[in-house]
């Protein structure tokens, strides 16, 4: 099996957590059709279905639940690490430092 793109896995985790494509799209900052395309691309690369369609709802299959249970924490940790590194290497001009002190010390 080839490596799975991070954006597809992150979309899957977000949909699994929100249980709603529109809410997931809003969190991801993309359109609902874009989320659906990401899920379809991910599904093409996996041996078992991730979701069952029940009316207008998508629910996780046992395979989807197992994948979510194993990936969710790792994906969130990866995202957190990526954010920390991005902040560390961000342009100092974009950073704000707030220093607090009593008024008499400042004067």
mmCIF file with all atom_site columns, C-alpha atoms in Angstrom, residues 11 22 24-32 34-35 38:
data_model
loop_
_atom_site.group_PDB
_atom_site.id
_atom_site.type_symbol
_atom_site.label_atom_id
_atom_site.label_alt_id
_atom_site.label_comp_id
_atom_site.label_asym_id
_atom_site.label_entity_id
_atom_site.label_seq_id
_atom_site.pdbx_PDB_ins_code
_atom_site.Cartn_x
_atom_site.Cartn_y
_atom_site.Cartn_z
_atom_site.occupancy
_atom_site.B_iso_or_equiv
_atom_site.pdbx_formal_charge
_atom_site.auth_seq_id
_atom_site.auth_comp_id
_atom_site.auth_asym_id
_atom_site.auth_atom_id
_atom_site.pdbx_PDB_model_num
ATOM 1  C CA . UNK A 1 11 ? -10.458 15.219 6.236  1.00 0.00 ? 11 UNK A CA 1
ATOM 2  C CA . UNK A 1 22 ? -21.002 20.484 6.056  1.00 0.00 ? 22 UNK A CA 1
ATOM 3  C CA . UNK A 1 24 ? -16.359 19.205 8.543  1.00 0.00 ? 24 UNK A CA 1
ATOM 4  C CA . UNK A 1 25 ? -16.072 21.401 5.452  1.00 0.00 ? 25 UNK A CA 1
ATOM 5  C CA . UNK A 1 26 ? -16.495 24.486 7.613  1.00 0.00 ? 26 UNK A CA 1
ATOM 6  C CA . UNK A 1 27 ? -13.762 23.334 10.030 1.00 0.00 ? 27 UNK A CA 1
ATOM 7  C CA . UNK A 1 28 ? -11.426 22.481 7.164  1.00 0.00 ? 28 UNK A CA 1
ATOM 8  C CA . UNK A 1 29 ? -12.121 25.752 5.361  1.00 0.00 ? 29 UNK A CA 1
ATOM 9  C CA . UNK A 1 30 ? -13.180 24.053 2.135  1.00 0.00 ? 30 UNK A CA 1
ATOM 10 C CA . UNK A 1 31 ? -16.458 23.282 0.400  1.00 0.00 ? 31 UNK A CA 1
ATOM 11 C CA . UNK A 1 32 ? -18.607 20.229 1.132  1.00 0.00 ? 32 UNK A CA 1
ATOM 12 C CA . UNK A 1 34 ? -14.244 19.137 -1.774 1.00 0.00 ? 34 UNK A CA 1
ATOM 13 C CA . UNK A 1 35 ? -14.575 17.118 1.442  1.00 0.00 ? 35 UNK A CA 1
ATOM 14 C CA . UNK A 1 38 ? -11.147 13.864 -0.436 1.00 0.00 ? 38 UNK A CA 1
#
